[in-house]
Amino acid sequence: MALCPASFDLIDPVIFEIGPFALRWYALAYIAGFFLGLFYVLKLVARPRLWTTHANPKAAPMDRAYVEELMLWVMVGVIVGGRIGYVLFYQTSALWERPLWVITGITEGGMSFHGGLIGVMLAMIVTARLWKIPLLNVSDAVAAATPIGLLLGRLANFINGELWGRPAPDLPWAMRFADDPLCALRHPSQLYEAFLEGAVLLALIAFLIWRFRALSRPGLVTGVFLAGYGVFRAFVEIFREPDRHMPDALQGYVTMGMLLCVPMIAAGAYLIWRSLKTPPVSAPGEMRPERKKSRSRAG
């Protein structure tokens, strides 16, 4: 039940209800993010010239069949990893206080990007090994599309009135959120994240891919995504209400979100350095024929 009148209540979090079933913007954001991401990756794969410096390459390093299977497992990794990560990083006590809520409470929101990232990494590692495709090519494809889901997901957080910002009573665009027990005017930090982690990061990576063929340097797109997200998320944490209180020695200086971004920024910087140091791909990669045949027999 709402604790205070919200300054933003133009959109109901529930799109429609039929009996016990309710479709929420939060769920629709995940569904749309997956399908738009799949469409974008297929578009990249359909343009082999983006993956190599070769003038007329014959194939991208992966095909449509692999991308479709990959995205299925990415979806599983995001949902399972995101939920487990949220509970472990931010709601640890729920494991013994209300264990059923760990599963049933997913309809209320409560997903961790960093947990979802771990789930996606596992999906990429397993599928890349099974299909014998270079892991960095796989991660570059996924990294190029991920900001689409982040943009839609943060907008859904805003509509849900969750993950709001810190109090900012003098801010002209400050808002109240219905479930805020303090009923305070706050930063709409969800919109900050949607803009930076979603729109800006998507545009930056797309510019590098389509203008400079960044996919021809395996790991570059992944590195830009990891470092870019880490920097943007750590910056927005300055305005966002912390999800979890830190020890007294760290209180007011860093948040859990900032700490989780440190390894992302470090890994991203390393991948960028590594990809720029290594010569770009000069010949197109191809799927191994024996792997494709084995999958057709199994189908």
PDB file of C-alpha atoms in Angstrom:
ATOM      1  CA  MET A   1       0.000   0.000   0.000  1.00  0.00           C
ATOM      2  CA  ALA A   2       1.311   3.436  -0.907  1.00  0.00           C
ATOM      3  CA  LEU A   3       2.674   5.436   2.007  1.00  0.00           C
ATOM      4  CA  CYS A   4       2.504   8.864   0.383  1.00  0.00           C
ATOM      5  CA  PRO A   5       1.085  10.473  -2.761  1.00  0.00           C
ATOM      6  CA  ALA A   6       3.636  10.163  -5.557  1.00  0.00           C
ATOM      7  CA  SER A   7       4.563  13.073  -7.752  1.00  0.00           C
ATOM      8  CA  PHE A   8       4.812  10.637 -10.643  1.00  0.00           C
ATOM      9  CA  ASP A   9       1.791   8.370 -11.014  1.00  0.00           C
ATOM     10  CA  LEU A  10       0.869   8.728 -14.690  1.00  0.00           C
ATOM     11  CA  ILE A  11       1.664   5.090 -15.492  1.00  0.00           C
ATOM     12  CA  ASP A  12       0.276   2.154 -13.518  1.00  0.00           C
ATOM     13  CA  PRO A  13       2.974  -0.516 -12.891  1.00  0.00           C
ATOM     14  CA  VAL A  14       0.384  -3.125 -13.960  1.00  0.00           C
ATOM     15  CA  ILE A  15      -0.505  -2.984 -17.662  1.00  0.00           C
ATOM     16  CA  PHE A  16      -3.570  -5.234 -17.345  1.00  0.00           C
ATOM     17  CA  GLU A  17      -4.963  -7.986 -15.124  1.00  0.00           C
ATOM     18  CA  ILE A  18      -6.915 -11.111 -16.040  1.00  0.00           C
ATOM     19  CA  GLY A  19      -7.909 -12.975 -12.904  1.00  0.00           C
ATOM     20  CA  PRO A  20      -4.766 -13.823 -10.924  1.00  0.00           C
ATOM     21  CA  PHE A  21      -2.549 -12.980 -13.895  1.00  0.00           C
ATOM     22  CA  ALA A  22      -1.082  -9.483 -14.118  1.00  0.00           C
ATOM     23  CA  LEU A  23       1.263  -8.208 -16.794  1.00  0.00           C
ATOM     24  CA  ARG A  24       3.611  -5.563 -15.410  1.00  0.00           C
ATOM     25  CA  TRP A  25       5.827  -3.062 -17.155  1.00  0.00           C
ATOM     26  CA  TYR A  26       8.750  -4.616 -15.283  1.00  0.00           C
ATOM     27  CA  ALA A  27       8.169  -8.010 -16.924  1.00  0.00           C
ATOM     28  CA  LEU A  28       7.490  -6.432 -20.311  1.00  0.00           C
ATOM     29  CA  ALA A  29      10.802  -4.566 -20.086  1.00  0.00           C
ATOM     30  CA  TYR A  30      12.678  -7.860 -19.719  1.00  0.00           C
ATOM     31  CA  ILE A  31      10.764  -9.489 -22.574  1.00  0.00           C
ATOM     32  CA  ALA A  32      11.230  -6.518 -24.905  1.00  0.00           C
ATOM     33  CA  GLY A  33      14.894  -6.200 -23.930  1.00  0.00           C
ATOM     34  CA  PHE A  34      15.600  -9.829 -24.833  1.00  0.00           C
ATOM     35  CA  PHE A  35      13.861  -9.709 -28.199  1.00  0.00           C
ATOM     36  CA  LEU A  36      15.299  -6.327 -29.186  1.00  0.00           C
ATOM     37  CA  GLY A  37      18.725  -7.549 -28.094  1.00  0.00           C
ATOM     38  CA  LEU A  38      18.306 -10.708 -30.177  1.00  0.00           C
ATOM     39  CA  PHE A  39      17.278  -8.616 -33.194  1.00  0.00           C
ATOM     40  CA  TYR A  40      20.301  -6.336 -32.799  1.00  0.00           C
ATOM     41  CA  VAL A  41      22.811  -9.180 -32.432  1.00  0.00           C
ATOM     42  CA  LEU A  42      21.360 -10.914 -35.508  1.00  0.00           C
ATOM     43  CA  LYS A  43      21.763  -7.645 -37.384  1.00  0.00           C
ATOM     44  CA  LEU A  44      25.440  -7.524 -36.387  1.00  0.00           C
ATOM     45  CA  VAL A  45      26.005 -11.160 -37.349  1.00  0.00           C
ATOM     46  CA  ALA A  46      24.407 -10.526 -40.751  1.00  0.00           C
ATOM     47  CA  ARG A  47      27.161  -7.993 -41.521  1.00  0.00           C
ATOM     48  CA  PRO A  48      30.459  -9.919 -41.595  1.00  0.00           C
ATOM     49  CA  ARG A  49      32.430  -6.801 -42.589  1.00  0.00           C
ATOM     50  CA  LEU A  50      31.941  -5.455 -39.044  1.00  0.00           C
ATOM     51  CA  TRP A  51      33.936  -8.363 -37.589  1.00  0.00           C
ATOM     52  CA  THR A  52      37.075  -8.091 -39.683  1.00  0.00           C
ATOM     53  CA  THR A  53      39.241  -5.710 -41.667  1.00  0.00           C
ATOM     54  CA  HIS A  54      38.850  -7.986 -44.707  1.00  0.00           C
ATOM     55  CA  ALA A  55      37.070  -6.154 -47.543  1.00  0.00           C
ATOM     56  CA  ASN A  56      34.666  -8.976 -48.456  1.00  0.00           C
ATOM     57  CA  PRO A  57      34.456 -11.484 -45.597  1.00  0.00           C
ATOM     58  CA  LYS A  58      32.362 -14.596 -46.138  1.00  0.00           C
ATOM     59  CA  ALA A  59      31.031 -15.078 -42.626  1.00  0.00           C
ATOM     60  CA  ALA A  60      30.828 -13.653 -39.131  1.00  0.00           C
ATOM     61  CA  PRO A  61      32.388 -15.752 -36.329  1.00  0.00           C
ATOM     62  CA  MET A  62      28.926 -17.043 -35.352  1.00  0.00           C
ATOM     63  CA  ASP A  63      25.667 -17.806 -37.131  1.00  0.00           C
ATOM     64  CA  ARG A  64      21.957 -17.295 -36.494  1.00  0.00           C
ATOM     65  CA  ALA A  65      21.436 -20.733 -34.914  1.00  0.00           C
ATOM     66  CA  TYR A  66      24.090 -20.047 -32.303  1.00  0.00           C
ATOM     67  CA  VAL A  67      22.803 -16.559 -31.534  1.00  0.00           C
ATOM     68  CA  GLU A  68      19.276 -17.862 -30.942  1.00  0.00           C
ATOM     69  CA  GLU A  69      20.524 -20.561 -28.559  1.00  0.00           C
ATOM     70  CA  LEU A  70      22.852 -18.119 -26.834  1.00  0.00           C
ATOM     71  CA  MET A  71      20.083 -15.605 -26.174  1.00  0.00           C
ATOM     72  CA  LEU A  72      17.893 -18.324 -24.666  1.00  0.00           C
ATOM     73  CA  TRP A  73      20.570 -19.133 -22.111  1.00  0.00           C
ATOM     74  CA  VAL A  74      21.379 -15.470 -21.591  1.00  0.00           C
ATOM     75  CA  MET A  75      17.735 -14.968 -20.627  1.00  0.00           C
ATOM     76  CA  VAL A  76      18.017 -17.753 -18.054  1.00  0.00           C
ATOM     77  CA  GLY A  77      21.303 -16.337 -16.767  1.00  0.00           C
ATOM     78  CA  VAL A  78      19.901 -12.828 -16.352  1.00  0.00           C
ATOM     79  CA  ILE A  79      16.807 -13.950 -14.445  1.00  0.00           C
ATOM     80  CA  VAL A  80      18.387 -16.610 -12.218  1.00  0.00           C
ATOM     81  CA  GLY A  81      21.679 -14.778 -11.673  1.00  0.00           C
ATOM     82  CA  GLY A  82      19.969 -11.426 -11.217  1.00  0.00           C
ATOM     83  CA  ARG A  83      17.632 -12.743  -8.551  1.00  0.00           C
ATOM     84  CA  ILE A  84      20.265 -14.757  -6.672  1.00  0.00           C
ATOM     85  CA  GLY A  85      22.674 -11.835  -6.829  1.00  0.00           C
ATOM     86  CA  TYR A  86      20.071  -9.418  -5.468  1.00  0.00           C
ATOM     87  CA  VAL A  87      19.385 -11.670  -2.485  1.00  0.00           C
ATOM     88  CA  LEU A  88      23.062 -12.373  -1.763  1.00  0.00           C
ATOM     89  CA  PHE A  89      24.274  -8.780  -2.225  1.00  0.00           C
ATOM     90  CA  TYR A  90      21.358  -6.791  -0.789  1.00  0.00           C
ATOM     91  CA  GLN A  91      18.850  -9.038   1.041  1.00  0.00           C
ATOM     92  CA  THR A  92      21.011 -11.736   2.610  1.00  0.00           C
ATOM     93  CA  SER A  93      18.790 -12.143   5.680  1.00  0.00           C
ATOM     94  CA  ALA A  94      15.886 -13.214   3.442  1.00  0.00           C
ATOM     95  CA  LEU A  95      17.613 -16.574   2.932  1.00  0.00           C
ATOM     96  CA  TRP A  96      16.573 -17.672   6.439  1.00  0.00           C
ATOM     97  CA  GLU A  97      13.863 -15.156   7.369  1.00  0.00           C
ATOM     98  CA  ARG A  98      11.596 -15.682   4.311  1.00  0.00           C
ATOM     99  CA  PRO A  99      13.176 -18.204   1.935  1.00  0.00           C
ATOM    100  CA  LEU A 100      10.054 -18.575  -0.251  1.00  0.00           C
ATOM    101  CA  TRP A 101      10.156 -14.837  -0.984  1.00  0.00           C
ATOM    102  CA  VAL A 102      13.496 -15.370  -2.727  1.00  0.00           C
ATOM    103  CA  ILE A 103      11.469 -16.986  -5.546  1.00  0.00           C
ATOM    104  CA  THR A 104       7.957 -15.554  -5.208  1.00  0.00           C
ATOM    105  CA  GLY A 105       9.131 -11.980  -4.592  1.00  0.00           C
ATOM    106  CA  ILE A 106      10.612 -11.690  -8.075  1.00  0.00           C
ATOM    107  CA  THR A 107       7.272 -10.322  -9.309  1.00  0.00           C
ATOM    108  CA  GLU A 108       7.794  -7.322  -7.007  1.00  0.00           C
ATOM    109  CA  GLY A 109      11.141  -6.475  -8.573  1.00  0.00           C
ATOM    110  CA  GLY A 110      14.498  -6.995  -6.939  1.00  0.00           C
ATOM    111  CA  MET A 111      17.151  -7.968  -9.481  1.00  0.00           C
ATOM    112  CA  SER A 112      20.882  -7.339  -9.325  1.00  0.00           C
ATOM    113  CA  PHE A 113      22.714  -6.314 -12.477  1.00  0.00           C
ATOM    114  CA  HIS A 114      25.979  -7.705 -11.142  1.00  0.00           C
ATOM    115  CA  GLY A 115      24.321 -11.048 -10.338  1.00  0.00           C
ATOM    116  CA  GLY A 116      22.749 -11.120 -13.788  1.00  0.00           C
ATOM    117  CA  LEU A 117      26.169 -10.368 -15.294  1.00  0.00           C
ATOM    118  CA  ILE A 118      27.623 -13.458 -13.626  1.00  0.00           C
ATOM    119  CA  GLY A 119      24.731 -15.543 -14.972  1.00  0.00           C
ATOM    120  CA  VAL A 120      25.284 -14.194 -18.488  1.00  0.00           C
ATOM    121  CA  MET A 121      29.027 -14.891 -18.267  1.00  0.00           C
ATOM    122  CA  LEU A 122      28.340 -18.523 -17.418  1.00  0.00           C
ATOM    123  CA  ALA A 123      25.882 -18.797 -20.326  1.00  0.00           C
ATOM    124  CA  MET A 124      28.455 -17.354 -22.731  1.00  0.00           C
ATOM    125  CA  ILE A 125      31.305 -19.564 -21.500  1.00  0.00           C
ATOM    126  CA  VAL A 126      29.298 -22.789 -21.758  1.00  0.00           C
ATOM    127  CA  THR A 127      27.736 -22.087 -25.162  1.00  0.00           C
ATOM    128  CA  ALA A 128      30.972 -20.745 -26.651  1.00  0.00           C
ATOM    129  CA  ARG A 129      32.801 -23.927 -25.667  1.00  0.00           C
ATOM    130  CA  LEU A 130      30.033 -26.181 -26.992  1.00  0.00           C
ATOM    131  CA  TRP A 131      29.922 -24.367 -30.337  1.00  0.00           C
ATOM    132  CA  LYS A 132      33.698 -23.780 -30.476  1.00  0.00           C
ATOM    133  CA  ILE A 133      33.393 -20.016 -30.960  1.00  0.00           C
ATOM    134  CA  PRO A 134      35.932 -17.535 -29.506  1.00  0.00           C
ATOM    135  CA  LEU A 135      34.575 -16.318 -26.182  1.00  0.00           C
ATOM    136  CA  LEU A 136      35.533 -12.674 -26.753  1.00  0.00           C
ATOM    137  CA  ASN A 137      33.514 -12.591 -29.993  1.00  0.00           C
ATOM    138  CA  VAL A 138      30.522 -13.911 -28.071  1.00  0.00           C
ATOM    139  CA  SER A 139      30.917 -11.438 -25.226  1.00  0.00           C
ATOM    140  CA  ASP A 140      31.301  -8.551 -27.692  1.00  0.00           C
ATOM    141  CA  ALA A 141      27.981  -9.443 -29.337  1.00  0.00           C
ATOM    142  CA  VAL A 142      26.189  -9.648 -26.007  1.00  0.00           C
ATOM    143  CA  ALA A 143      27.826  -6.453 -24.702  1.00  0.00           C
ATOM    144  CA  ALA A 144      26.679  -4.535 -27.786  1.00  0.00           C
ATOM    145  CA  ALA A 145      23.033  -5.386 -27.091  1.00  0.00           C
ATOM    146  CA  THR A 146      22.937  -5.301 -23.283  1.00  0.00           C
ATOM    147  CA  PRO A 147      22.400  -1.507 -22.944  1.00  0.00           C
ATOM    148  CA  ILE A 148      19.019  -1.973 -24.649  1.00  0.00           C
ATOM    149  CA  GLY A 149      17.832  -4.112 -21.751  1.00  0.00           C
ATOM    150  CA  LEU A 150      19.386  -1.749 -19.212  1.00  0.00           C
ATOM    151  CA  LEU A 151      17.542   1.215 -20.701  1.00  0.00           C
ATOM    152  CA  LEU A 152      14.176  -0.558 -20.593  1.00  0.00           C
ATOM    153  CA  GLY A 153      14.835  -2.084 -17.180  1.00  0.00           C
ATOM    154  CA  ARG A 154      15.662   1.260 -15.544  1.00  0.00           C
ATOM    155  CA  LEU A 155      12.561   2.829 -17.055  1.00  0.00           C
ATOM    156  CA  ALA A 156      10.561  -0.044 -15.549  1.00  0.00           C
ATOM    157  CA  ASN A 157      12.206   0.631 -12.164  1.00  0.00           C
ATOM    158  CA  PHE A 158      11.011   4.227 -12.460  1.00  0.00           C
ATOM    159  CA  ILE A 159       7.453   3.191 -13.297  1.00  0.00           C
ATOM    160  CA  ASN A 160       7.503   0.749 -10.360  1.00  0.00           C
ATOM    161  CA  GLY A 161       8.625   3.574  -8.057  1.00  0.00           C
ATOM    162  CA  GLU A 162      11.617   1.569  -6.783  1.00  0.00           C
ATOM    163  CA  LEU A 163      15.380   2.083  -6.473  1.00  0.00           C
ATOM    164  CA  TRP A 164      14.825   5.794  -6.014  1.00  0.00           C
ATOM    165  CA  GLY A 165      17.495   8.407  -5.335  1.00  0.00           C
ATOM    166  CA  ARG A 166      18.665  10.246  -2.251  1.00  0.00           C
ATOM    167  CA  PRO A 167      16.621  13.131  -0.804  1.00  0.00           C
ATOM    168  CA  ALA A 168      16.998  16.351  -2.811  1.00  0.00           C
ATOM    169  CA  PRO A 169      14.355  18.819  -1.591  1.00  0.00           C
ATOM    170  CA  ASP A 170      15.772  21.765  -3.566  1.00  0.00           C
ATOM    171  CA  LEU A 171      16.115  19.923  -6.880  1.00  0.00           C
ATOM    172  CA  PRO A 172      13.646  21.320  -9.472  1.00  0.00           C
ATOM    173  CA  TRP A 173      12.916  17.850 -10.917  1.00  0.00           C
ATOM    174  CA  ALA A 174      12.902  15.967  -7.596  1.00  0.00           C
ATOM    175  CA  MET A 175      10.042  13.489  -7.139  1.00  0.00           C
ATOM    176  CA  ARG A 176       8.183  11.638  -4.421  1.00  0.00           C
ATOM    177  CA  PHE A 177       7.697   7.899  -4.697  1.00  0.00           C
ATOM    178  CA  ALA A 178       4.623   6.189  -3.335  1.00  0.00           C
ATOM    179  CA  ASP A 179       6.395   3.516  -1.250  1.00  0.00           C
ATOM    180  CA  ASP A 180       8.916   5.892   0.315  1.00  0.00           C
ATOM    181  CA  PRO A 181       8.368   5.827   4.092  1.00  0.00           C
ATOM    182  CA  LEU A 182       9.858   9.327   4.381  1.00  0.00           C
ATOM    183  CA  CYS A 183       7.721  10.701   1.551  1.00  0.00           C
ATOM    184  CA  ALA A 184      10.730  12.827   0.581  1.00  0.00           C
ATOM    185  CA  LEU A 185      11.523  14.684  -2.606  1.00  0.00           C
ATOM    186  CA  ARG A 186      14.261  12.581  -4.228  1.00  0.00           C
ATOM    187  CA  HIS A 187      16.538  12.268  -7.232  1.00  0.00           C
ATOM    188  CA  PRO A 188      14.849  10.171  -9.971  1.00  0.00           C
ATOM    189  CA  SER A 189      18.062   8.161 -10.158  1.00  0.00           C
ATOM    190  CA  GLN A 190      16.374   5.457 -12.229  1.00  0.00           C
ATOM    191  CA  LEU A 191      16.179   7.959 -15.089  1.00  0.00           C
ATOM    192  CA  TYR A 192      19.838   8.912 -14.635  1.00  0.00           C
ATOM    193  CA  GLU A 193      20.761   5.254 -14.994  1.00  0.00           C
ATOM    194  CA  ALA A 194      18.453   4.722 -17.979  1.00  0.00           C
ATOM    195  CA  PHE A 195      20.156   7.614 -19.750  1.00  0.00           C
ATOM    196  CA  LEU A 196      23.787   6.799 -18.910  1.00  0.00           C
ATOM    197  CA  GLU A 197      23.852   2.989 -18.639  1.00  0.00           C
ATOM    198  CA  GLY A 198      21.278   2.580 -21.399  1.00  0.00           C
ATOM    199  CA  ALA A 199      21.100   5.323 -24.024  1.00  0.00           C
ATOM    200  CA  VAL A 200      24.631   6.783 -23.770  1.00  0.00           C
ATOM    201  CA  LEU A 201      26.391   3.414 -23.507  1.00  0.00           C
ATOM    202  CA  LEU A 202      24.336   1.981 -26.382  1.00  0.00           C
ATOM    203  CA  ALA A 203      25.160   4.956 -28.603  1.00  0.00           C
ATOM    204  CA  LEU A 204      28.869   4.879 -27.710  1.00  0.00           C
ATOM    205  CA  ILE A 205      29.261   1.171 -28.463  1.00  0.00           C
ATOM    206  CA  ALA A 206      27.202   1.423 -31.663  1.00  0.00           C
ATOM    207  CA  PHE A 207      29.397   4.310 -32.844  1.00  0.00           C
ATOM    208  CA  LEU A 208      32.551   2.262 -32.244  1.00  0.00           C
ATOM    209  CA  ILE A 209      31.083  -0.762 -34.032  1.00  0.00           C
ATOM    210  CA  TRP A 210      29.593   0.895 -37.082  1.00  0.00           C
ATOM    211  CA  ARG A 211      32.172   3.649 -37.556  1.00  0.00           C
ATOM    212  CA  PHE A 212      35.429   1.979 -36.463  1.00  0.00           C
ATOM    213  CA  ARG A 213      34.637  -1.757 -36.769  1.00  0.00           C
ATOM    214  CA  ALA A 214      35.297  -2.317 -33.069  1.00  0.00           C
ATOM    215  CA  LEU A 215      34.133  -5.933 -33.410  1.00  0.00           C
ATOM    216  CA  SER A 216      37.280  -6.645 -35.465  1.00  0.00           C
ATOM    217  CA  ARG A 217      39.245  -6.243 -32.230  1.00  0.00           C
ATOM    218  CA  PRO A 218      37.899  -9.049 -29.983  1.00  0.00           C
ATOM    219  CA  GLY A 219      37.313  -7.834 -26.442  1.00  0.00           C
ATOM    220  CA  LEU A 220      37.139  -4.124 -27.245  1.00  0.00           C
ATOM    221  CA  VAL A 221      33.346  -3.848 -27.141  1.00  0.00           C
ATOM    222  CA  THR A 222      33.226  -5.980 -23.991  1.00  0.00           C
ATOM    223  CA  GLY A 223      35.852  -3.780 -22.363  1.00  0.00           C
ATOM    224  CA  VAL A 224      34.056  -0.552 -23.275  1.00  0.00           C
ATOM    225  CA  PHE A 225      30.809  -1.946 -21.909  1.00  0.00           C
ATOM    226  CA  LEU A 226      32.301  -3.138 -18.610  1.00  0.00           C
ATOM    227  CA  ALA A 227      34.301   0.024 -17.980  1.00  0.00           C
ATOM    228  CA  GLY A 228      31.509   2.301 -19.199  1.00  0.00           C
ATOM    229  CA  TYR A 229      28.842   0.657 -17.084  1.00  0.00           C
ATOM    230  CA  GLY A 230      31.105   0.592 -14.048  1.00  0.00           C
ATOM    231  CA  VAL A 231      31.915   4.306 -14.307  1.00  0.00           C
ATOM    232  CA  PHE A 232      28.309   5.355 -14.997  1.00  0.00           C
ATOM    233  CA  ARG A 233      26.863   3.165 -12.244  1.00  0.00           C
ATOM    234  CA  ALA A 234      29.430   4.325  -9.684  1.00  0.00           C
ATOM    235  CA  PHE A 235      28.640   7.938 -10.603  1.00  0.00           C
ATOM    236  CA  VAL A 236      24.878   7.497 -10.253  1.00  0.00           C
ATOM    237  CA  GLU A 237      25.393   5.801  -6.873  1.00  0.00           C
ATOM    238  CA  ILE A 238      26.224   9.300  -5.597  1.00  0.00           C
ATOM    239  CA  PHE A 239      22.573  10.238  -6.187  1.00  0.00           C
ATOM    240  CA  ARG A 240      20.940   6.861  -5.517  1.00  0.00           C
ATOM    241  CA  GLU A 241      19.656   5.699  -2.129  1.00  0.00           C
ATOM    242  CA  PRO A 242      21.935   2.793  -1.145  1.00  0.00           C
ATOM    243  CA  ASP A 243      20.328  -0.654  -1.378  1.00  0.00           C
ATOM    244  CA  ARG A 244      22.349  -1.875   1.571  1.00  0.00           C
ATOM    245  CA  HIS A 245      23.968  -0.103   4.499  1.00  0.00           C
ATOM    246  CA  MET A 246      27.734  -0.416   4.656  1.00  0.00           C
ATOM    247  CA  PRO A 247      29.894  -0.772   7.784  1.00  0.00           C
ATOM    248  CA  ASP A 248      30.299   2.432   9.798  1.00  0.00           C
ATOM    249  CA  ALA A 249      33.861   2.953   8.523  1.00  0.00           C
ATOM    250  CA  LEU A 250      32.575   3.074   4.923  1.00  0.00           C
ATOM    251  CA  GLN A 251      29.192   4.666   5.549  1.00  0.00           C
ATOM    252  CA  GLY A 252      28.744   7.836   3.529  1.00  0.00           C
ATOM    253  CA  TYR A 253      31.796   7.160   1.358  1.00  0.00           C
ATOM    254  CA  VAL A 254      31.065   4.102  -0.765  1.00  0.00           C
ATOM    255  CA  THR A 255      28.056   1.906  -1.498  1.00  0.00           C
ATOM    256  CA  MET A 256      27.733  -1.758  -2.362  1.00  0.00           C
ATOM    257  CA  GLY A 257      27.006  -0.743  -5.951  1.00  0.00           C
ATOM    258  CA  MET A 258      30.280   1.184  -6.126  1.00  0.00           C
ATOM    259  CA  LEU A 259      32.283  -1.726  -4.712  1.00  0.00           C
ATOM    260  CA  LEU A 260      30.769  -4.148  -7.217  1.00  0.00           C
ATOM    261  CA  CYS A 261      31.721  -1.797 -10.055  1.00  0.00           C
ATOM    262  CA  VAL A 262      35.440  -1.742  -9.190  1.00  0.00           C
ATOM    263  CA  PRO A 263      36.264  -5.174 -10.706  1.00  0.00           C
ATOM    264  CA  MET A 264      34.135  -4.308 -13.743  1.00  0.00           C
ATOM    265  CA  ILE A 265      36.102  -1.134 -14.417  1.00  0.00           C
ATOM    266  CA  ALA A 266      39.417  -2.959 -13.917  1.00  0.00           C
ATOM    267  CA  ALA A 267      38.417  -5.837 -16.207  1.00  0.00           C
ATOM    268  CA  GLY A 268      37.083  -3.418 -18.809  1.00  0.00           C
ATOM    269  CA  ALA A 269      40.271  -1.346 -18.807  1.00  0.00           C
ATOM    270  CA  TYR A 270      42.361  -4.494 -19.242  1.00  0.00           C
ATOM    271  CA  LEU A 271      40.260  -5.740 -22.172  1.00  0.00           C
ATOM    272  CA  ILE A 272      40.439  -2.350 -23.894  1.00  0.00           C
ATOM    273  CA  TRP A 273      44.227  -2.271 -23.474  1.00  0.00           C
ATOM    274  CA  ARG A 274      44.559  -5.873 -24.652  1.00  0.00           C
ATOM    275  CA  SER A 275      42.352  -5.418 -27.721  1.00  0.00           C
ATOM    276  CA  LEU A 276      44.140  -2.242 -28.839  1.00  0.00           C
ATOM    277  CA  LYS A 277      47.523  -3.911 -28.393  1.00  0.00           C
ATOM    278  CA  THR A 278      46.494  -6.924 -30.508  1.00  0.00           C
ATOM    279  CA  PRO A 279      46.211  -6.535 -34.315  1.00  0.00           C
ATOM    280  CA  PRO A 280      42.596  -6.554 -35.562  1.00  0.00           C
ATOM    281  CA  VAL A 281      41.128  -9.649 -37.198  1.00  0.00           C
ATOM    282  CA  SER A 282      42.141  -9.649 -40.869  1.00  0.00           C
ATOM    283  CA  ALA A 283      40.289 -12.754 -42.012  1.00  0.00           C
ATOM    284  CA  PRO A 284      36.711 -13.824 -41.365  1.00  0.00           C
ATOM    285  CA  GLY A 285      35.998 -16.531 -38.815  1.00  0.00           C
ATOM    286  CA  GLU A 286      33.688 -19.405 -39.677  1.00  0.00           C
ATOM    287  CA  MET A 287      31.691 -21.989 -37.797  1.00  0.00           C
ATOM    288  CA  ARG A 288      33.335 -25.408 -37.760  1.00  0.00           C
ATOM    289  CA  PRO A 289      31.434 -27.648 -40.210  1.00  0.00           C
ATOM    290  CA  GLU A 290      31.614 -30.676 -37.951  1.00  0.00           C
ATOM    291  CA  ARG A 291      29.860 -28.789 -35.132  1.00  0.00           C
ATOM    292  CA  LYS A 292      27.031 -27.661 -37.394  1.00  0.00           C
ATOM    293  CA  LYS A 293      26.570 -31.220 -38.692  1.00  0.00           C
ATOM    294  CA  SER A 294      26.457 -32.672 -35.207  1.00  0.00           C
ATOM    295  CA  ARG A 295      23.752 -30.202 -34.200  1.00  0.00           C
ATOM    296  CA  SER A 296      21.642 -31.041 -37.261  1.00  0.00           C
ATOM    297  CA  ARG A 297      21.820 -34.748 -36.389  1.00  0.00           C
ATOM    298  CA  ALA A 298      20.833 -33.957 -32.780  1.00  0.00           C
ATOM    299  CA  GLY A 299      17.909 -31.807 -33.947  1.00  0.00           C
TER     300      GLY A 299
END
